[in-house]
């Protein structure tokens, strides 16, 4: 599956209505609980509308501020074009549902294949056994109404402590991930996937967390195949915590970096 | 100097004009080159307007997307209130100059003094000699029209390689910083100060860099005194690089985390 016919593409499709407005549907296939969609999935719908409206194909910076939970049902995206230059185009999007704003997005788009300039990387992709030698996090997990657990597949050298019942106390994890139907990653999917990566704050305590702000930098066009994620949370303060995610592609290149601030609940 | 009468407060003052609109002046005292203001300083003006419009005192998440260079001269800030709840208030701001948008900001505000919840920190403030035992980066530096060099004071155990002429090749630095006039840091100043910290990409090459997007999480109300910064750049790819900044207060608490994506030029 490389795009057309994938659930991610089907479930984030947008239809232009009037100038700068797009209609879409939040399905129940990416839910974090009954009737409530994953924030990265809601963001993907806004990014689809932005990509349709702007002249460059790849999101470069994406900042999403989550105002309200995203419910299953019809939504509308209002796109505002902010500036288009020779290298970058900027836009803002409001994801609306029942007249209320769910998510505010500001993004820059570019053509990453045309990016030129120095490269110096002092970091490396997570050192993991290949996916077939890893454990499948999803196996035997009763997702129930957490339908997003069936959409993204995780392969890990060892199951996380929050899954086996012994929290490690260490806010760090490295694993493979991909869409469960095999859809290849592309630059549009990277910010959503960074948000869909399993949280590591669960290693620190029995908490749920709600994202307030998510910022993602897309650094390269990913090669087809699995992504490797490095996820870390080092500071939980006053009920807030950051979650940092690096995504690396099968060619060993950093393709995205994300950071979010979330509230423990 | 604790606020009133400080240059930072004077030069970021905003005056309400019509509903949701504020006028302000970008002065030539925070310039990165002749006639062009530091982005963190321009952001500070937008944050002042947001703080005036929203019911909570402390920015919690700040995302700024820089559309154009900020010139010295009059500006207007248009504030849009997005949502106000019991714990958080959200707003967006457009910083306008001569009818063109310079910076788009989306922020959440809260009352950080009232933040309650778990705290687990797996990190520590930079281990530095006290400021009187450090070198003053600013001493003997001919700032010329880079007036921001006179506004923020840096104390370092050793001068950086880009200053002494031998770039270290390592995108990492730790140092003390404060407003040069002694104004105490507060939550409003943290996002601007994170952007004003000296960049470490200069250790990797003779580049200038232009910020595209800056995201800051304000984590605690800082104690008066110096801040300690930890700055790192680990990935320069296709001419883009991230810069991560941690700011710690004199009480040894993490008070802000920032990340920006910038373009080498």
Short mmCIF file of C-alpha atoms in Angstrom, two decimals:
data_model
loop_
_atom_site.label_atom_id
_atom_site.label_comp_id
_atom_site.label_asym_id
_atom_site.label_seq_id
_atom_site.Cartn_x
_atom_site.Cartn_y
_atom_site.Cartn_z
CA UNK A 1 0.00 0.00 0.00
CA UNK A 2 1.66 3.23 -1.03
CA UNK A 3 -1.03 5.83 -0.65
CA UNK A 4 -4.23 5.42 -2.60
CA UNK A 5 -6.52 3.09 -0.74
CA UNK A 6 -4.67 3.31 2.56
CA UNK A 7 -6.77 4.05 5.61
CA UNK A 8 -4.61 7.06 6.48
CA UNK A 9 -5.24 8.60 3.09
CA UNK A 10 -8.91 7.69 3.02
CA UNK A 11 -9.55 8.97 6.53
CA UNK A 12 -7.75 12.29 6.07
CA UNK A 13 -9.26 13.18 2.68
CA UNK A 14 -10.45 16.77 2.34
CA UNK A 15 -12.91 18.27 -0.14
CA UNK A 16 -12.67 21.92 -1.15
CA UNK A 17 -15.99 23.71 -0.52
CA UNK A 18 -15.62 27.48 -0.77
CA UNK A 19 -12.42 29.49 -1.09
CA UNK A 20 -9.95 28.35 1.57
CA UNK A 21 -12.44 25.94 3.16
CA UNK A 22 -12.36 22.17 3.15
CA UNK A 23 -14.73 19.57 4.56
CA UNK A 24 -13.57 16.27 6.03
CA UNK A 25 -14.70 13.52 8.38
CA UNK A 26 -13.04 12.38 11.59
CA UNK A 27 -13.60 8.63 11.54
CA UNK A 28 -13.71 6.28 14.52
CA UNK A 29 -10.66 4.37 13.27
CA UNK A 30 -8.01 6.55 15.00
CA UNK A 31 -9.57 6.92 18.43
CA UNK A 32 -7.72 7.17 21.73
CA UNK A 33 -10.99 6.52 23.58
CA UNK A 34 -14.63 6.17 22.60
CA UNK A 35 -15.54 9.02 20.26
CA UNK A 36 -12.26 10.94 20.69
CA UNK A 37 -9.66 11.00 17.91
CA UNK A 38 -5.90 11.01 18.30
CA UNK A 39 -4.54 14.54 17.98
CA UNK A 40 -2.03 13.57 15.31
CA UNK A 41 -4.85 12.21 13.18
CA UNK A 42 -6.85 15.44 13.55
CA UNK A 43 -3.68 17.35 12.67
CA UNK A 44 -3.26 15.22 9.53
CA UNK A 45 -6.61 16.46 8.21
CA UNK A 46 -5.52 20.07 8.71
CA UNK A 47 -2.20 19.33 6.97
CA UNK A 48 -3.98 17.76 4.01
CA UNK A 49 -5.96 20.98 3.57
CA UNK A 50 -2.82 23.11 3.93
CA UNK A 51 -0.95 21.01 1.37
CA UNK A 52 -3.83 21.40 -1.05
CA UNK A 53 -3.83 25.18 -0.62
CA UNK A 54 -0.05 25.83 -0.67
CA UNK A 55 2.30 25.51 -3.66
CA UNK A 56 4.98 23.29 -2.07
CA UNK A 57 4.57 19.58 -1.29
CA UNK A 58 6.33 19.09 2.05
CA UNK A 59 5.55 20.43 5.50
CA UNK A 60 8.81 21.74 7.00
CA UNK A 61 7.62 23.14 10.33
CA UNK A 62 4.28 22.27 11.86
CA UNK A 63 2.98 23.73 15.09
CA UNK A 64 -0.36 22.51 16.38
CA UNK A 65 -2.15 23.88 19.42
CA UNK A 66 -4.94 21.66 20.71
CA UNK A 67 -7.88 23.66 22.01
CA UNK A 68 -10.46 20.91 22.51
CA UNK A 69 -10.73 17.12 22.08
CA UNK A 70 -11.47 16.09 18.49
CA UNK A 71 -14.74 14.19 18.29
CA UNK A 72 -15.72 11.65 15.66
CA UNK A 73 -17.81 13.32 12.96
CA UNK A 74 -17.73 16.00 10.25
CA UNK A 75 -15.15 18.77 10.45
CA UNK A 76 -14.24 21.81 8.40
CA UNK A 77 -10.76 23.23 7.81
CA UNK A 78 -10.31 26.95 7.19
CA UNK A 79 -6.96 27.72 5.58
CA UNK A 80 -5.33 31.14 5.65
CA UNK A 81 -2.37 31.65 3.32
CA UNK A 82 0.19 33.78 5.13
CA UNK A 83 3.06 34.20 2.71
CA UNK A 84 4.56 32.42 -0.28
CA UNK A 85 8.20 32.93 -1.23
CA UNK A 86 10.64 31.21 -3.54
CA UNK A 87 11.64 28.57 -0.99
CA UNK A 88 8.90 28.55 1.65
CA UNK A 89 5.14 28.97 1.83
CA UNK A 90 3.36 29.64 5.12
CA UNK A 91 -0.20 28.92 6.12
CA UNK A 92 -2.48 28.66 9.10
CA UNK A 93 -5.38 26.25 9.49
CA UNK A 94 -8.33 26.09 11.87
CA UNK A 95 -9.92 22.68 12.34
CA UNK A 96 -13.58 23.33 13.20
CA UNK A 97 -16.31 21.01 14.46
CA UNK A 98 -19.88 22.10 15.25
CA UNK A 99 -18.75 25.72 15.06
CA UNK A 100 -15.99 25.25 17.64
CA UNK A 101 -12.27 25.26 16.92
CA UNK A 102 -10.45 22.03 17.82
CA UNK A 103 -6.91 22.62 16.61
CA UNK A 104 -4.97 25.66 15.39
CA UNK A 105 -2.09 24.86 13.07
CA UNK A 106 0.64 27.11 11.68
CA UNK A 107 2.96 25.51 9.15
CA UNK A 108 5.65 26.23 6.62
CA UNK A 109 5.88 24.14 3.47
CA UNK A 110 8.79 23.65 1.10
CA UNK A 111 10.12 21.21 -1.50
CA UNK A 112 12.44 19.10 0.62
CA UNK A 113 13.82 17.24 -2.40
CA UNK A 114 15.26 20.57 -3.54
CA UNK A 115 16.83 21.45 -0.17
CA UNK A 116 20.48 22.36 -0.55
CA UNK A 117 23.05 23.28 2.03
CA UNK A 118 25.45 21.91 4.59
CA UNK A 119 24.76 18.68 6.46
CA UNK A 120 26.44 17.83 9.78
CA UNK A 121 24.76 15.24 12.00
CA UNK A 122 26.02 14.38 15.50
CA UNK A 123 23.52 11.67 16.26
CA UNK A 124 22.54 8.28 14.89
CA UNK A 125 19.41 6.25 14.27
CA UNK A 126 18.32 3.97 17.13
CA UNK A 127 20.33 0.75 17.08
CA UNK A 128 17.59 -1.89 16.91
CA UNK A 129 17.30 -5.48 15.76
CA UNK A 130 15.41 -5.64 12.45
CA UNK A 131 11.60 -5.63 12.73
CA UNK A 132 11.18 -9.40 12.20
CA UNK A 133 13.38 -10.02 15.26
CA UNK A 134 11.39 -7.60 17.44
CA UNK A 135 8.27 -8.12 19.51
CA UNK A 136 4.99 -6.78 18.17
CA UNK A 137 3.59 -4.42 20.79
CA UNK A 138 0.11 -4.70 19.33
CA UNK A 139 -0.11 -8.52 19.57
CA UNK A 140 -2.62 -9.75 22.10
CA UNK A 141 -3.49 -6.26 23.24
CA UNK A 142 -7.18 -5.69 23.73
CA UNK A 143 -7.62 -2.35 22.05
CA UNK A 144 -11.35 -2.10 22.48
CA UNK A 145 -12.30 1.44 21.55
CA UNK A 146 -8.66 2.54 21.33
CA UNK A 147 -8.84 1.92 17.60
CA UNK A 148 -5.60 3.75 16.85
CA UNK A 149 -3.85 0.71 18.31
CA UNK A 150 -4.92 -1.16 15.19
CA UNK A 151 -3.68 1.54 12.78
CA UNK A 152 -0.02 1.86 13.78
CA UNK A 153 2.24 -1.14 14.29
CA UNK A 154 5.10 -1.06 16.78
CA UNK A 155 8.06 -3.48 16.88
CA UNK A 156 10.25 -3.38 19.96
CA UNK A 157 13.29 -5.27 21.24
CA UNK A 158 11.42 -5.71 24.54
CA UNK A 159 7.91 -4.82 25.57
CA UNK A 160 7.69 -1.57 27.57
CA UNK A 161 7.27 -1.69 31.32
CA UNK A 162 3.84 -0.09 31.23
CA UNK A 163 2.73 -3.01 29.04
CA UNK A 164 4.26 -5.81 31.12
CA UNK A 165 3.24 -4.28 34.45
CA UNK A 166 6.62 -3.04 35.76
CA UNK A 167 7.21 0.62 34.90
CA UNK A 168 10.91 1.21 34.30
CA UNK A 169 11.03 4.71 35.78
CA UNK A 170 12.99 5.74 32.69
CA UNK A 171 11.33 8.05 30.17
CA UNK A 172 13.05 6.68 27.09
CA UNK A 173 12.16 4.18 24.38
CA UNK A 174 13.35 3.18 20.91
CA UNK A 175 11.31 1.12 18.46
CA UNK A 176 10.17 0.56 14.88
CA UNK A 177 6.80 1.85 13.72
CA UNK A 178 4.74 2.01 10.54
CA UNK A 179 1.15 2.22 9.45
CA UNK A 180 -0.37 -1.22 10.10
CA UNK A 181 -1.64 -1.49 6.50
CA UNK A 182 1.89 -0.95 5.21
CA UNK A 183 1.32 2.52 3.75
CA UNK A 184 4.75 4.05 3.19
CA UNK A 185 5.61 7.11 5.27
CA UNK A 186 5.73 10.43 3.44
CA UNK A 187 6.41 13.95 4.65
CA UNK A 188 2.72 14.57 5.35
CA UNK A 189 2.46 11.52 7.61
CA UNK A 190 5.53 12.27 9.75
CA UNK A 191 4.00 14.84 12.10
CA UNK A 192 0.94 12.63 12.71
CA UNK A 193 3.15 9.57 13.26
CA UNK A 194 5.34 11.47 15.73
CA UNK A 195 2.20 12.09 17.77
CA UNK A 196 1.02 8.49 17.37
CA UNK A 197 4.28 7.04 18.78
CA UNK A 198 3.62 5.32 22.09
CA UNK A 199 4.26 7.73 24.99
CA UNK A 200 7.11 7.09 27.41
CA UNK A 201 5.65 9.07 30.31
CA UNK A 202 3.78 5.82 31.06
CA UNK A 203 7.13 4.46 32.29
CA UNK A 204 7.13 7.12 35.00
CA UNK A 205 3.61 6.76 36.36
CA UNK A 206 0.05 5.54 35.72
CA UNK A 207 -1.01 8.67 33.93
CA UNK A 208 -2.96 9.74 30.91
CA UNK A 209 -1.72 12.83 29.16
CA UNK A 210 -3.36 15.44 26.97
CA UNK A 211 -1.32 17.27 24.35
CA UNK A 212 -1.45 21.07 24.53
CA UNK A 213 1.08 21.95 21.84
CA UNK A 214 2.99 19.86 19.31
CA UNK A 215 5.80 21.19 17.17
CA UNK A 216 7.36 19.08 14.41
CA UNK A 217 10.23 19.72 12.04
CA UNK A 218 10.26 17.57 8.91
CA UNK A 219 13.86 17.19 7.85
CA UNK A 220 13.89 14.84 4.86
CA UNK A 221 11.66 12.81 2.53
CA UNK A 222 11.52 9.37 4.15
CA UNK A 223 12.51 6.20 2.32
CA UNK A 224 9.74 3.58 2.05
CA UNK A 225 9.61 1.06 4.88
CA UNK A 226 9.76 1.17 8.65
CA UNK A 227 10.58 4.21 10.71
CA UNK A 228 12.71 4.06 13.83
CA UNK A 229 11.57 6.22 16.74
CA UNK A 230 13.49 7.55 19.72
CA UNK A 231 11.11 8.93 22.33
CA UNK A 232 12.07 10.67 25.55
CA UNK A 233 10.52 12.58 28.44
CA UNK A 234 12.99 14.05 30.92
CA UNK A 235 11.03 16.72 32.72
CA UNK A 236 7.68 16.26 34.45
CA UNK A 237 6.99 19.48 36.38
CA UNK A 238 3.77 20.66 37.98
CA UNK A 239 1.79 18.11 36.00
CA UNK A 240 3.25 19.12 32.63
CA UNK A 241 5.77 17.16 30.60
CA UNK A 242 7.49 17.36 27.26
CA UNK A 243 7.74 14.43 24.88
CA UNK A 244 10.53 14.49 22.30
CA UNK A 245 10.41 12.18 19.30
CA UNK A 246 12.99 11.57 16.60
CA UNK A 247 11.94 9.61 13.52
CA UNK A 248 14.61 7.99 11.33
CA UNK A 249 13.98 6.22 8.03
CA UNK A 250 15.30 2.89 6.74
CA UNK A 251 18.17 4.70 5.02
CA UNK A 252 19.35 5.90 8.45
CA UNK A 253 18.41 9.54 7.97
CA UNK A 254 16.67 11.77 10.49
CA UNK A 255 13.33 12.56 8.84
CA UNK A 256 11.49 14.35 11.67
CA UNK A 257 11.94 15.79 15.15
CA UNK A 258 8.98 16.61 17.34
CA UNK A 259 8.36 18.03 20.78
CA UNK A 260 5.08 18.35 22.56
CA UNK A 261 3.93 19.75 25.88
CA UNK A 262 1.24 17.66 27.53
CA UNK A 263 -0.75 17.80 30.74
CA UNK A 264 -1.00 14.75 32.97
CA UNK A 265 -4.56 13.87 33.82
CA UNK B 1 15.98 46.68 37.97
CA UNK B 2 12.97 44.41 38.33
CA UNK B 3 10.70 45.48 35.53
CA UNK B 4 9.53 49.08 35.40
CA UNK B 5 12.18 51.17 33.72
CA UNK B 6 14.04 48.24 32.18
CA UNK B 7 14.83 48.50 28.49
CA UNK B 8 13.09 45.19 27.81
CA UNK B 9 9.87 46.45 29.37
CA UNK B 10 10.13 49.88 27.78
CA UNK B 11 10.89 48.51 24.33
CA UNK B 12 8.11 45.90 24.32
CA UNK B 13 5.34 48.15 25.66
CA UNK B 14 2.03 47.87 23.82
CA UNK B 15 -0.89 50.31 23.73
CA UNK B 16 -4.43 49.09 23.14
CA UNK B 17 -6.00 50.88 20.17
CA UNK B 18 -9.21 49.20 19.05
CA UNK B 19 -10.63 45.89 20.22
CA UNK B 20 -7.93 43.23 20.04
CA UNK B 21 -5.39 45.59 18.47
CA UNK B 22 -2.26 47.02 20.01
CA UNK B 23 0.36 49.44 18.75
CA UNK B 24 4.04 49.19 19.61
CA UNK B 25 7.45 50.26 18.34
CA UNK B 26 10.36 48.05 17.33
CA UNK B 27 13.37 50.00 18.55
CA UNK B 28 16.93 49.81 17.23
CA UNK B 29 18.22 48.53 20.57
CA UNK B 30 17.71 44.80 19.88
CA UNK B 31 19.06 44.57 16.35
CA UNK B 32 20.88 41.63 14.81
CA UNK B 33 22.00 43.84 11.92
CA UNK B 34 21.29 47.39 10.82
CA UNK B 35 17.53 47.97 10.90
CA UNK B 36 16.60 44.32 11.62
CA UNK B 37 15.39 43.27 15.05
CA UNK B 38 16.07 39.97 16.81
CA UNK B 39 13.14 37.61 16.38
CA UNK B 40 12.83 36.97 20.11
CA UNK B 41 12.43 40.69 20.68
CA UNK B 42 9.70 40.93 18.04
CA UNK B 43 8.05 37.91 19.65
CA UNK B 44 8.16 39.65 23.04
CA UNK B 45 5.97 42.46 21.70
CA UNK B 46 3.39 39.94 20.48
CA UNK B 47 3.49 38.17 23.87
CA UNK B 48 2.95 41.45 25.72
CA UNK B 49 -0.21 42.00 23.67
CA UNK B 50 -1.37 38.42 24.26
CA UNK B 51 -0.78 38.71 28.01
CA UNK B 52 -2.80 41.92 28.08
CA UNK B 53 -5.70 40.26 26.26
CA UNK B 54 -5.77 36.90 28.08
CA UNK B 55 -6.83 36.27 31.69
CA UNK B 56 -3.77 34.28 32.87
CA UNK B 57 -0.34 35.76 33.55
CA UNK B 58 2.13 33.17 32.24
CA UNK B 59 2.79 31.91 28.73
CA UNK B 60 2.94 28.10 28.88
CA UNK B 61 3.44 27.20 25.21
CA UNK B 62 4.57 29.70 22.61
CA UNK B 63 4.94 28.91 18.93
CA UNK B 64 6.21 31.65 16.65
CA UNK B 65 6.51 31.38 12.88
CA UNK B 66 8.67 34.06 11.31
CA UNK B 67 7.35 35.20 7.95
CA UNK B 68 9.57 38.21 7.28
CA UNK B 69 12.44 40.10 8.96
CA UNK B 70 11.24 42.53 11.62
CA UNK B 71 12.28 46.06 10.74
CA UNK B 72 12.83 48.92 13.16
CA UNK B 73 9.70 51.09 13.34
CA UNK B 74 6.02 51.04 14.32
CA UNK B 75 4.16 47.73 14.48
CA UNK B 76 0.65 46.62 15.28
CA UNK B 77 -0.40 43.41 17.04
CA UNK B 78 -3.76 41.82 16.26
CA UNK B 79 -4.84 39.41 18.96
CA UNK B 80 -7.41 36.68 18.43
CA UNK B 81 -8.73 34.95 21.54
CA UNK B 82 -9.18 31.27 20.76
CA UNK B 83 -10.46 29.69 23.95
CA UNK B 84 -10.42 30.34 27.68
CA UNK B 85 -10.89 27.51 30.15
CA UNK B 86 -10.40 27.08 33.87
CA UNK B 87 -6.71 26.27 33.59
CA UNK B 88 -5.60 27.50 30.16
CA UNK B 89 -6.34 30.37 27.80
CA UNK B 90 -5.34 30.26 24.15
CA UNK B 91 -4.65 33.10 21.77
CA UNK B 92 -3.11 33.90 18.42
CA UNK B 93 -1.28 37.10 17.51
CA UNK B 94 -0.24 38.64 14.21
CA UNK B 95 2.64 41.12 14.37
CA UNK B 96 2.08 43.55 11.48
CA UNK B 97 4.34 46.24 9.98
CA UNK B 98 3.40 48.43 7.03
CA UNK B 99 0.45 46.14 6.34
CA UNK B 100 2.59 43.02 6.13
CA UNK B 101 2.69 40.22 8.68
CA UNK B 102 6.10 39.62 10.28
CA UNK B 103 5.39 36.95 12.88
CA UNK B 104 2.47 34.62 13.62
CA UNK B 105 2.24 33.48 17.22
CA UNK B 106 -0.03 30.89 18.83
CA UNK B 107 0.22 30.62 22.60
CA UNK B 108 -1.40 29.11 25.64
CA UNK B 109 -1.34 31.00 28.93
CA UNK B 110 -1.86 29.73 32.46
CA UNK B 111 -1.07 30.61 36.08
CA UNK B 112 2.14 28.66 36.61
CA UNK B 113 2.23 29.45 40.34
CA UNK B 114 -0.98 27.42 40.64
CA UNK B 115 0.32 24.42 38.63
CA UNK B 116 -0.17 21.20 40.54
CA UNK B 117 0.79 17.68 39.67
CA UNK B 118 3.65 15.20 39.63
CA UNK B 119 7.26 16.28 39.17
CA UNK B 120 9.98 13.90 37.97
CA UNK B 121 13.13 15.42 36.46
CA UNK B 122 15.89 13.32 34.90
CA UNK B 123 18.24 16.16 34.06
CA UNK B 124 20.18 18.86 35.90
CA UNK B 125 21.11 22.49 35.45
CA UNK B 126 24.41 23.13 33.66
CA UNK B 127 27.32 22.76 36.08
CA UNK B 128 29.07 26.12 35.77
CA UNK B 129 31.39 28.24 37.90
CA UNK B 130 29.46 31.19 39.37
CA UNK B 131 29.12 34.21 37.07
CA UNK B 132 31.90 36.27 38.74
CA UNK B 133 34.37 33.47 37.94
CA UNK B 134 33.29 33.29 34.28
CA UNK B 135 34.45 35.27 31.25
CA UNK B 136 32.17 37.99 29.92
CA UNK B 137 31.44 37.18 26.27
CA UNK B 138 30.42 40.74 25.59
CA UNK B 139 33.70 42.34 26.78
CA UNK B 140 35.77 43.84 24.03
CA UNK B 141 33.34 42.76 21.35
CA UNK B 142 32.70 45.41 18.74
CA UNK B 143 28.95 45.13 18.42
CA UNK B 144 28.49 47.98 15.98
CA UNK B 145 24.93 47.73 14.74
CA UNK B 146 24.37 44.36 16.44
CA UNK B 147 22.85 46.26 19.36
CA UNK B 148 21.34 43.16 20.94
CA UNK B 149 24.90 42.31 22.03
CA UNK B 150 24.59 45.17 24.51
CA UNK B 151 21.22 44.06 25.86
CA UNK B 152 21.96 40.50 27.00
CA UNK B 153 25.03 39.61 29.06
CA UNK B 154 26.69 36.20 28.74
CA UNK B 155 29.14 34.67 31.23
CA UNK B 156 31.00 31.58 30.12
CA UNK B 157 33.67 29.29 31.58
CA UNK B 158 35.58 29.69 28.30
CA UNK B 159 34.94 31.83 25.27
CA UNK B 160 33.30 29.94 22.39
CA UNK B 161 35.39 28.83 19.45
CA UNK B 162 33.57 31.10 16.99
CA UNK B 163 34.64 34.03 19.18
CA UNK B 164 38.29 33.03 19.57
CA UNK B 165 38.70 31.93 15.96
CA UNK B 166 38.82 28.13 16.33
CA UNK B 167 35.41 26.56 15.83
CA UNK B 168 35.07 23.50 18.06
CA UNK B 169 32.99 21.43 15.64
CA UNK B 170 30.72 20.64 18.58
CA UNK B 171 27.22 22.12 18.61
CA UNK B 172 26.91 22.44 22.36
CA UNK B 173 27.38 25.27 24.88
CA UNK B 174 26.48 26.06 28.49
CA UNK B 175 26.60 29.53 30.00
CA UNK B 176 24.97 32.12 32.24
CA UNK B 177 22.83 34.87 30.76
CA UNK B 178 20.70 37.78 31.92
CA UNK B 179 19.46 41.12 30.68
CA UNK B 180 22.47 43.46 30.75
CA UNK B 181 20.57 46.05 32.83
CA UNK B 182 19.89 43.44 35.50
CA UNK B 183 16.15 43.14 34.87
CA UNK B 184 15.02 39.91 36.54
CA UNK B 185 13.72 37.18 34.26
CA UNK B 186 9.99 36.50 34.34
CA UNK B 187 7.82 34.09 32.41
CA UNK B 188 7.20 36.61 29.64
CA UNK B 189 10.93 37.13 29.05
CA UNK B 190 11.86 33.43 28.85
CA UNK B 191 10.81 32.75 25.25
CA UNK B 192 12.58 35.90 24.02
CA UNK B 193 15.70 35.06 26.04
CA UNK B 194 15.76 31.51 24.64
CA UNK B 195 15.95 33.06 21.17
CA UNK B 196 18.57 35.61 22.26
CA UNK B 197 20.95 32.92 23.57
CA UNK B 198 24.10 32.81 21.45
CA UNK B 199 23.74 30.17 18.71
CA UNK B 200 25.97 27.10 18.72
CA UNK B 201 25.71 26.37 15.01
CA UNK B 202 28.57 28.89 14.74
CA UNK B 203 30.80 26.16 16.19
CA UNK B 204 30.07 24.03 13.12
CA UNK B 205 30.65 26.55 10.36
CA UNK B 206 30.85 30.23 9.37
CA UNK B 207 27.15 30.60 8.85
CA UNK B 208 24.37 33.01 9.62
CA UNK B 209 21.01 31.47 10.35
CA UNK B 210 17.45 32.68 10.02
CA UNK B 211 14.77 31.32 12.34
CA UNK B 212 11.70 29.88 10.63
CA UNK B 213 9.84 28.50 13.63
CA UNK B 214 10.43 28.75 17.38
CA UNK B 215 8.54 26.75 19.95
CA UNK B 216 8.99 27.39 23.68
CA UNK B 217 7.55 25.70 26.74
CA UNK B 218 7.64 27.77 29.91
CA UNK B 219 7.85 25.35 32.81
CA UNK B 220 8.16 27.45 35.98
CA UNK B 221 8.29 31.02 37.29
CA UNK B 222 12.01 31.83 37.39
CA UNK B 223 13.77 32.99 40.55
CA UNK B 224 15.44 36.42 40.27
CA UNK B 225 19.05 36.39 39.13
CA UNK B 226 21.03 34.73 36.37
CA UNK B 227 19.72 32.02 34.08
CA UNK B 228 21.83 29.06 33.00
CA UNK B 229 21.47 28.00 29.38
CA UNK B 230 22.24 24.70 27.69
CA UNK B 231 22.20 25.09 23.90
CA UNK B 232 22.64 22.33 21.36
CA UNK B 233 22.42 21.70 17.63
CA UNK B 234 22.87 18.10 16.57
CA UNK B 235 21.38 17.96 13.09
CA UNK B 236 22.26 20.23 10.18
CA UNK B 237 20.56 18.76 7.11
CA UNK B 238 20.03 20.33 3.71
CA UNK B 239 20.81 23.77 5.09
CA UNK B 240 18.34 23.51 7.97
CA UNK B 241 19.19 22.99 11.62
CA UNK B 242 17.43 22.83 14.95
CA UNK B 243 18.59 24.71 18.02
CA UNK B 244 17.49 23.41 21.40
CA UNK B 245 17.76 25.60 24.48
CA UNK B 246 17.14 24.79 28.12
CA UNK B 247 16.96 27.66 30.60
CA UNK B 248 17.46 26.96 34.32
CA UNK B 249 17.04 29.49 37.13
CA UNK B 250 19.29 30.21 40.11
CA UNK B 251 17.22 27.82 42.23
CA UNK B 252 18.24 25.01 39.85
CA UNK B 253 14.84 24.56 38.25
CA UNK B 254 14.13 24.10 34.55
CA UNK B 255 12.16 27.21 33.63
CA UNK B 256 11.97 26.92 29.84
CA UNK B 257 12.72 24.59 26.93
CA UNK B 258 12.85 25.84 23.38
CA UNK B 259 13.46 24.43 19.94
CA UNK B 260 13.73 26.31 16.71
CA UNK B 261 14.24 25.39 13.08
CA UNK B 262 16.52 27.78 11.23
CA UNK B 263 17.88 28.09 7.73
CA UNK B 264 21.60 28.60 7.15
CA UNK B 265 22.32 31.57 4.92
#
